[in-house]
mmCIF file of C-alpha atoms in Angstrom:
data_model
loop_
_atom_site.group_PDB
_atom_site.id
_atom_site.type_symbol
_atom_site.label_atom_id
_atom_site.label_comp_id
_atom_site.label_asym_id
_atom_site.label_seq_id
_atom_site.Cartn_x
_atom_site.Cartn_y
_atom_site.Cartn_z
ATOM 1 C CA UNK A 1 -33.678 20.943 -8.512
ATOM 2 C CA UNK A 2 -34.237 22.243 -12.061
ATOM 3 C CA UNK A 3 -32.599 20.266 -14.708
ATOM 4 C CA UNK A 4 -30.623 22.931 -15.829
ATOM 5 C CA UNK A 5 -28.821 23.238 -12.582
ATOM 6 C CA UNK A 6 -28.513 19.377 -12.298
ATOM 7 C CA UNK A 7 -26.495 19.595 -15.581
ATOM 8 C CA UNK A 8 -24.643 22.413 -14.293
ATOM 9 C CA UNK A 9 -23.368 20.323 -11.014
ATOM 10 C CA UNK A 10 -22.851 17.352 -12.872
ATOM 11 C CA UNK A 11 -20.483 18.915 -15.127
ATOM 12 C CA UNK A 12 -18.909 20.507 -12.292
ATOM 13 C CA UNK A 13 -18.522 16.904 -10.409
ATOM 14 C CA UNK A 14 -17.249 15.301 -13.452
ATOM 15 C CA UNK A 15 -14.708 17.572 -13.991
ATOM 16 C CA UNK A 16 -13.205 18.422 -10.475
ATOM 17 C CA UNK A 17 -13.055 14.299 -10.090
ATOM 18 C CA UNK A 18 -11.872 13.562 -13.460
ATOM 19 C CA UNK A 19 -14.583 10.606 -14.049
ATOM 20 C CA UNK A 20 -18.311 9.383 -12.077
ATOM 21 C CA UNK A 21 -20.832 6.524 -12.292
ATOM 22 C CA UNK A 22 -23.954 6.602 -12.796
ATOM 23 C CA UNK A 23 -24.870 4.921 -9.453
ATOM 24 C CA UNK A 24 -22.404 7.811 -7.481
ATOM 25 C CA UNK A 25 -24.388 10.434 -9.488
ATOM 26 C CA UNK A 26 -27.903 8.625 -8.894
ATOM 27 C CA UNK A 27 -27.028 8.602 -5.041
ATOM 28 C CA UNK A 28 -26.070 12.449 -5.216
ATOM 29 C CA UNK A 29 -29.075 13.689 -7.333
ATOM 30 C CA UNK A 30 -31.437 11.347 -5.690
ATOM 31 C CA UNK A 31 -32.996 10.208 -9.101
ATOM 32 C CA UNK A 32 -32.969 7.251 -11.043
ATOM 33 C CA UNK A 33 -29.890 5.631 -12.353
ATOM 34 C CA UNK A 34 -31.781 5.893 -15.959
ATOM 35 C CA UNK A 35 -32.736 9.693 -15.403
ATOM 36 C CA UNK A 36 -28.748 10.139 -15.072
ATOM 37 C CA UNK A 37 -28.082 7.888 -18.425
ATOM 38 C CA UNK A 38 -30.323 10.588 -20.126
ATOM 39 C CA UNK A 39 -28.432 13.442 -18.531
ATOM 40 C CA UNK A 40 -25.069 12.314 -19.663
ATOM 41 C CA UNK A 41 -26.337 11.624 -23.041
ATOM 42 C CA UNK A 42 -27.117 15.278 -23.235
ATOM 43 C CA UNK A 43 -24.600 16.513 -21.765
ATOM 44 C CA UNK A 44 -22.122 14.689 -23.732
ATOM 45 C CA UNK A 45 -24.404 15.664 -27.296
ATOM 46 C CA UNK A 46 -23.371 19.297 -25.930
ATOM 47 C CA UNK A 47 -19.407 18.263 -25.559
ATOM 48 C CA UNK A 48 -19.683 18.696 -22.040
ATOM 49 C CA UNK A 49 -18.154 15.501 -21.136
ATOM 50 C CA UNK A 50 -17.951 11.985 -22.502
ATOM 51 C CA UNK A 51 -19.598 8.832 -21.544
ATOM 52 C CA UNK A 52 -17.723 5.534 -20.590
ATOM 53 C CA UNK A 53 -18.645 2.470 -19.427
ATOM 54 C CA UNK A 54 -20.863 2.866 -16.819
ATOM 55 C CA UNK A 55 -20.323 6.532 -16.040
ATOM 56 C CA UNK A 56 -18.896 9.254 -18.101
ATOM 57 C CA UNK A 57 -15.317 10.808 -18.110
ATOM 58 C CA UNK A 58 -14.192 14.525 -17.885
ATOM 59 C CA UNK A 59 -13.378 16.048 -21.606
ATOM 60 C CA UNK A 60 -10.048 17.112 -20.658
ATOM 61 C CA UNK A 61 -9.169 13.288 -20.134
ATOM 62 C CA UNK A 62 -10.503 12.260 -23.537
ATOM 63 C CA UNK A 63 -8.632 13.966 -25.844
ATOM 64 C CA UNK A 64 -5.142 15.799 -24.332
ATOM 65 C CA UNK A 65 -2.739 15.625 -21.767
ATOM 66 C CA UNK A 66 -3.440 17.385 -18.381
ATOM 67 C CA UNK A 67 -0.361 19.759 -17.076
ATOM 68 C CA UNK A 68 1.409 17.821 -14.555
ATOM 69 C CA UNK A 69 0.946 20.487 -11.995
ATOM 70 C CA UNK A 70 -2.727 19.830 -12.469
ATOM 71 C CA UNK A 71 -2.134 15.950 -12.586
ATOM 72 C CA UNK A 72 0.139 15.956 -9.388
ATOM 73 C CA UNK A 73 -3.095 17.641 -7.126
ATOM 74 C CA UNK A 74 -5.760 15.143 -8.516
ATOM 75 C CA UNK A 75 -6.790 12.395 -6.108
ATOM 76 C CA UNK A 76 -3.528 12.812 -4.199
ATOM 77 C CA UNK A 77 -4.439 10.679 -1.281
ATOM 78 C CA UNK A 78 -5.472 7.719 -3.273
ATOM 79 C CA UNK A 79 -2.261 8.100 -5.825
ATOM 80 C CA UNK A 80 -0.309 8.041 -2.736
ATOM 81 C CA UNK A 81 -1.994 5.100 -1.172
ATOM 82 C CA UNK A 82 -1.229 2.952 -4.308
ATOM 83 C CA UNK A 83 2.364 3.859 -4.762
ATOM 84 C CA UNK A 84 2.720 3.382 -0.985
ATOM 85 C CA UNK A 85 0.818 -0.363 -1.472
ATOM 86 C CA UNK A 86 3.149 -0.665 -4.931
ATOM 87 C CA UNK A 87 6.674 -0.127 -3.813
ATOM 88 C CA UNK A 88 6.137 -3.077 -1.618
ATOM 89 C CA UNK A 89 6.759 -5.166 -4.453
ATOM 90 C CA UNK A 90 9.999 -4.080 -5.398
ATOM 91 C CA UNK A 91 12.617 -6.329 -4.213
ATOM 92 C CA UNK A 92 16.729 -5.817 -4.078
ATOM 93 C CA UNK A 93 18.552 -6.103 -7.034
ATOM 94 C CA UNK A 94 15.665 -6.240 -9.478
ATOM 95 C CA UNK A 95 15.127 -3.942 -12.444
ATOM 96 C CA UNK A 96 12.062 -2.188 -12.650
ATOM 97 C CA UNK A 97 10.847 0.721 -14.926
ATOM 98 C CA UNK A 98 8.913 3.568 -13.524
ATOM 99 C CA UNK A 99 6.911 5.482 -16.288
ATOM 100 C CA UNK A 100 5.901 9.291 -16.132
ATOM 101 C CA UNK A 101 2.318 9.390 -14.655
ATOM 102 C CA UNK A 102 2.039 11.207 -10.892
ATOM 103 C CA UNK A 103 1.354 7.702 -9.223
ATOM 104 C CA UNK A 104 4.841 6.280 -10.397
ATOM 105 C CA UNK A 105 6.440 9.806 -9.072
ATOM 106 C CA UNK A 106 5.040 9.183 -5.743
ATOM 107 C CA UNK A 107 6.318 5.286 -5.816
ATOM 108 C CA UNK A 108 9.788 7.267 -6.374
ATOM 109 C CA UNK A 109 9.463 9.921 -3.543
ATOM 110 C CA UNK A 110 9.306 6.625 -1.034
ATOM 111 C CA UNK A 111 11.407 3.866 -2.768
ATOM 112 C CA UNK A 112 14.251 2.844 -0.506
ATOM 113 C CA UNK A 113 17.419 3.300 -1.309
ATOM 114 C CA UNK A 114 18.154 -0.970 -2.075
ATOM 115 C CA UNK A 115 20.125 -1.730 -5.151
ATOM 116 C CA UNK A 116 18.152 -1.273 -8.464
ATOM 117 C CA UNK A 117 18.074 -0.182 -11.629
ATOM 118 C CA UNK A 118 15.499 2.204 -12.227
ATOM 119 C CA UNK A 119 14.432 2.949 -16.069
ATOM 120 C CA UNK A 120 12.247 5.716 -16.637
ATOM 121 C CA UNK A 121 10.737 8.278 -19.474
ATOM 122 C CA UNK A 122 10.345 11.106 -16.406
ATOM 123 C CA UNK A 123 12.395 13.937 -15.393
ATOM 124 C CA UNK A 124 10.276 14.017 -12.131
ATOM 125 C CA UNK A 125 11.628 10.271 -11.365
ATOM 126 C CA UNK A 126 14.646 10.480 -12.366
ATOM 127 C CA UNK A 127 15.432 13.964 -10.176
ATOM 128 C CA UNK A 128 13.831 12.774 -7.494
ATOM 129 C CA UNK A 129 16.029 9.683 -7.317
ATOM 130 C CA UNK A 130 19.465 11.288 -8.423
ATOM 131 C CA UNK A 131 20.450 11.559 -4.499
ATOM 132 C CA UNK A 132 19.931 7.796 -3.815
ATOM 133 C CA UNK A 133 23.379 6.270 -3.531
ATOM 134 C CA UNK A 134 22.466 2.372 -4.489
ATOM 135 C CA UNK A 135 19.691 3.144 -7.520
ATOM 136 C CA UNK A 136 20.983 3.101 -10.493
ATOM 137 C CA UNK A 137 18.814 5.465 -13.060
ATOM 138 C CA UNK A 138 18.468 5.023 -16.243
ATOM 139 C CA UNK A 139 16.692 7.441 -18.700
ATOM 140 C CA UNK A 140 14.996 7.170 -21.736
ATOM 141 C CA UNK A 141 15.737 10.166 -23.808
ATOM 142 C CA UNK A 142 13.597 11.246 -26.916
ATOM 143 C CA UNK A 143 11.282 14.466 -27.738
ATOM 144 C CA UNK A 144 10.632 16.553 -24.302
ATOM 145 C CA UNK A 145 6.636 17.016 -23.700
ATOM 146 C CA UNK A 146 6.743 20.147 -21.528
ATOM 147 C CA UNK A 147 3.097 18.884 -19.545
ATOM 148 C CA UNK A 148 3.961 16.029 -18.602
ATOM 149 C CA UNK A 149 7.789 16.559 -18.059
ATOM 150 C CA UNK A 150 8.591 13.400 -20.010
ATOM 151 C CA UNK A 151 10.355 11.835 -23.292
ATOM 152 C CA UNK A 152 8.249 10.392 -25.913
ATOM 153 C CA UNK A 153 8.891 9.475 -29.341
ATOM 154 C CA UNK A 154 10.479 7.158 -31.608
ATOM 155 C CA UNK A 155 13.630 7.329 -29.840
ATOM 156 C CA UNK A 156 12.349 6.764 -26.231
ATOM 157 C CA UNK A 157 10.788 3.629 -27.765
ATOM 158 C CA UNK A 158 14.238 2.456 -29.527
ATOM 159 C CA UNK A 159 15.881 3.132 -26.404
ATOM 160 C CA UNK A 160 13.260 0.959 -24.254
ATOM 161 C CA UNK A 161 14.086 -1.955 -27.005
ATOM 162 C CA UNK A 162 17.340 -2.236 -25.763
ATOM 163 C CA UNK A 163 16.398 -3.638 -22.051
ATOM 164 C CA UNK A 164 14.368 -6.397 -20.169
ATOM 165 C CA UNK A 165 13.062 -5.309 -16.676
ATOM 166 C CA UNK A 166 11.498 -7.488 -13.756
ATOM 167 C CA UNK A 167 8.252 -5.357 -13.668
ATOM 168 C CA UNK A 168 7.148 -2.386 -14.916
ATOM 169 C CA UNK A 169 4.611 -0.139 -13.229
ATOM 170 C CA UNK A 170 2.637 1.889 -15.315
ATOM 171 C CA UNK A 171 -0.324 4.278 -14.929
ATOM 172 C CA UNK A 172 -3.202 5.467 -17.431
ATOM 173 C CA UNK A 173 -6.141 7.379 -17.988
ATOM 174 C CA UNK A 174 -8.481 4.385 -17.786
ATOM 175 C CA UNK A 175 -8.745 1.095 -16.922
ATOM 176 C CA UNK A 176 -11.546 -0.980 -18.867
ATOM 177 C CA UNK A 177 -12.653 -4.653 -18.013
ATOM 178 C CA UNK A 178 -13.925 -5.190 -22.176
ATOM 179 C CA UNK A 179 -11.466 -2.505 -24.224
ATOM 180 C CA UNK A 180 -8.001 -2.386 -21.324
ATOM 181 C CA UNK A 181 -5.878 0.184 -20.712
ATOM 182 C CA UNK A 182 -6.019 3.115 -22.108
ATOM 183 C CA UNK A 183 -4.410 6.976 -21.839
ATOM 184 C CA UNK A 184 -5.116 10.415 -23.501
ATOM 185 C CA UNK A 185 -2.411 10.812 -25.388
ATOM 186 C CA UNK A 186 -1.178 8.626 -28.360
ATOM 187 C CA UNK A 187 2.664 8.850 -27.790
ATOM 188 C CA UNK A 188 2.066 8.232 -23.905
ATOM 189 C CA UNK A 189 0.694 5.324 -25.027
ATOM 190 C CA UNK A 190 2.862 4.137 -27.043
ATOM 191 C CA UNK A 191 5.900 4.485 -24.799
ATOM 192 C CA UNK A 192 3.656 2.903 -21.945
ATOM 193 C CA UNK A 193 3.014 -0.066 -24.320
ATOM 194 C CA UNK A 194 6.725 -0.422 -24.930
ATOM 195 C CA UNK A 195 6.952 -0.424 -21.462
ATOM 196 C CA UNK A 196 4.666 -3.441 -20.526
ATOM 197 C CA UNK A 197 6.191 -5.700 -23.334
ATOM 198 C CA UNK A 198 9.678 -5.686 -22.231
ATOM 199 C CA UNK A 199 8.818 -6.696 -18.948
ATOM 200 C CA UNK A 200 8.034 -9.581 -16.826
ATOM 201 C CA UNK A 201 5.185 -8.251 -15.245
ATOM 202 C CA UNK A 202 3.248 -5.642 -15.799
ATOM 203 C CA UNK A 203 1.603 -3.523 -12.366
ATOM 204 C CA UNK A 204 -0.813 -1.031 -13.743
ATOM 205 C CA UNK A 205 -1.009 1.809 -11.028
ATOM 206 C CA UNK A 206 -4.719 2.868 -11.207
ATOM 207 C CA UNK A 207 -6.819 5.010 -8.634
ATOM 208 C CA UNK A 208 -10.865 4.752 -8.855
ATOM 209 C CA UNK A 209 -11.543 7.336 -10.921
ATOM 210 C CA UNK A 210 -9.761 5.514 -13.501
ATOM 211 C CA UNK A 211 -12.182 2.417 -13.381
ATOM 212 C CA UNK A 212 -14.600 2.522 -16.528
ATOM 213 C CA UNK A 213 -13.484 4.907 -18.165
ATOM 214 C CA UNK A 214 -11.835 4.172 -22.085
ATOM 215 C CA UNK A 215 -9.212 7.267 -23.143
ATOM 216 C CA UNK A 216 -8.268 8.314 -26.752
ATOM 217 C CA UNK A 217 -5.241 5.883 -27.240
ATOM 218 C CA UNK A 218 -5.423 2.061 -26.285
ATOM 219 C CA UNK A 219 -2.195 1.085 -24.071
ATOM 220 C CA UNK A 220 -2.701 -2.647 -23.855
ATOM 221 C CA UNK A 221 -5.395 -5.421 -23.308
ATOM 222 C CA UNK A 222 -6.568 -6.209 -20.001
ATOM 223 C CA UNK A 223 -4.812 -9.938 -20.058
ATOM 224 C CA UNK A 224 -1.598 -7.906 -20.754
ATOM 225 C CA UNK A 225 -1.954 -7.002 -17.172
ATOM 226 C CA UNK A 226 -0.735 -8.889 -14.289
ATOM 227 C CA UNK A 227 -1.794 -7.027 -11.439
ATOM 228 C CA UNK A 228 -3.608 -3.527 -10.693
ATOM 229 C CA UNK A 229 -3.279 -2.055 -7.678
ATOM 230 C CA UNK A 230 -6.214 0.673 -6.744
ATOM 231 C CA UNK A 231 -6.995 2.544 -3.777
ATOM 232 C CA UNK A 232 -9.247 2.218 -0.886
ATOM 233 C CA UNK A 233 -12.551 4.054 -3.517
ATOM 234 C CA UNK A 234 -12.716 1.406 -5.791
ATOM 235 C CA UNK A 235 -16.135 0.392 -5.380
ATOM 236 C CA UNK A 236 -17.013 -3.454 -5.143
ATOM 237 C CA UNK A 237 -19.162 -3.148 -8.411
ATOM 238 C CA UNK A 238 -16.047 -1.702 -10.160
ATOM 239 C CA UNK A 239 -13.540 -4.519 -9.065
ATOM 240 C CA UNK A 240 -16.372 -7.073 -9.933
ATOM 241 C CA UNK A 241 -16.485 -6.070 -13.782
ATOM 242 C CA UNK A 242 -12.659 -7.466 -13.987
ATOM 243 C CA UNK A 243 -14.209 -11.058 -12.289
ATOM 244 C CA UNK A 244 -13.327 -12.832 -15.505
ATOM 245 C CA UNK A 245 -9.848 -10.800 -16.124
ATOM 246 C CA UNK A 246 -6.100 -12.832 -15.341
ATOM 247 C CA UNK A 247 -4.845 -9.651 -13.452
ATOM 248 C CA UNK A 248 -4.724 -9.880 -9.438
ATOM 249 C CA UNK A 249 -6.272 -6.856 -8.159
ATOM 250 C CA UNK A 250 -4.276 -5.229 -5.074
ATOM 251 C CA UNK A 251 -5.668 -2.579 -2.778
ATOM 252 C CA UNK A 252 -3.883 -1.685 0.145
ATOM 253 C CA UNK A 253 -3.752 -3.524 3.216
ATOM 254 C CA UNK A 254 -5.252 -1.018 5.723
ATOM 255 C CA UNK A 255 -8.870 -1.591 4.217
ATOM 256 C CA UNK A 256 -10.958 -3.385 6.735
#
């Protein structure tokens, strides 16, 4: 294969899954891990993607917030798997906050309807629980981001002041065993990181292709984290990197 057309499909890769390794992409191309390192290097010296830890990230996750619609299609299987693997620890009675990422909308499609209170910076969450007769909802209001169907702002984070929560479970746009949690866009971030502090534990809701990878705007650090639940992809060698990390890691119980 020429070189040209290995750029080409690595591109192509690392934009249709969001994020890669190196070893993935070594195993693909059949080359050396280190022939890949130079490829990425180039390709990111073009602005064709950007390099994380041990891989390299898609552009569009590095600097802006995806559409939902486009968000909501992207590794829908393995979203699905963690909010089905995440609801199961949400108990009766308890207060929990649900933030606006895809994963946390998925967690709300199948939450029972127990008595909670639900607190949440989505429209998508809070619609999709409006018909449950024993969850109470409560929203946190501020400037509308039409992408992401969401409030953000300096009022969603005065209005998140006001409570305490049991746990919150929160998503991101990468997950980071040295530089933590991180998303692409700064007042996501920031209303995410309100999020985690009034709470009593902190879930982080993070698929594979989130592993590695650091996004424009840091969230929290890693020991802010008490658990992260992934999905059935998360490679061995990406779970060992957070060996020396506090947080549990959680995958769901149908692996073998």
């Amino acid at each position: 294969m020429l070189i040209a057309e290995r750029h080409k499909k690595l591109t192509s890769i690392i934009n249709e899954s969001g994020s890669s390794r190196v070893s993935e992409l070594s195993k693909i191309f059949s080359v050396t891990e280190e022939t890949i390192r130079r490829d990425l290097e180039k390709l990111e010296n073009a602005g064709k993607l950007k390099r994380s830890h041990g891989g390299a990230v898609s552009v569009e996750l590095s600097g802006h917030e995806s559409p939902y619609f486009e968000r909501e299609v992207r590794n829908v299987i393995e979203k699905m798997d963690v909010a089905e693997e995440a609801v199961k620890y949400v108990s009766i009675n308890e207060r929990i906050i649900l933030d606006a990422s895809t994963t946390a909308w998925y967690m709300a499609k199948i939450l029972p309807d127990i008595p909670l209170t639900v607190v949440t910076n989505s429209l998508k969450v809070a619609m999709e629980l409006s018909n449950r007769k024993k969850i109470s909802v409560i929203s946190a209001g501020g400037t509308l981001l039409q992408k992401s169907l969401s409030f953000v702002g300096p009022q969603t984070t005065a209005a998140l002041e006001s409570y305490y929560v049991n746990k919150a479970f929160i998503s991101c746009r990468g997950v980071h065993a040295v530089r933590g949690i991180s998303d692409s866009h700064e007042m996501q971030a920031l209303v995410k990181k309100k999020m985690s502090e009034i709470a009593d534990e902190v879930f982080l809701l993070a698929d594979h292709s989130k592993f590695g990878v650091q996004a424009f705007s840091k969230v929290a650090a890693i020991e802010e984290i008490n658990f992260i639940i992934t999905d059935s992809r998360t490679s061995k060698e990406q779970i060992d990197e957070f060996d020396d990390c506090a947080a549990t890691i959680i995958r769901p119980s149908k692996i073998q």
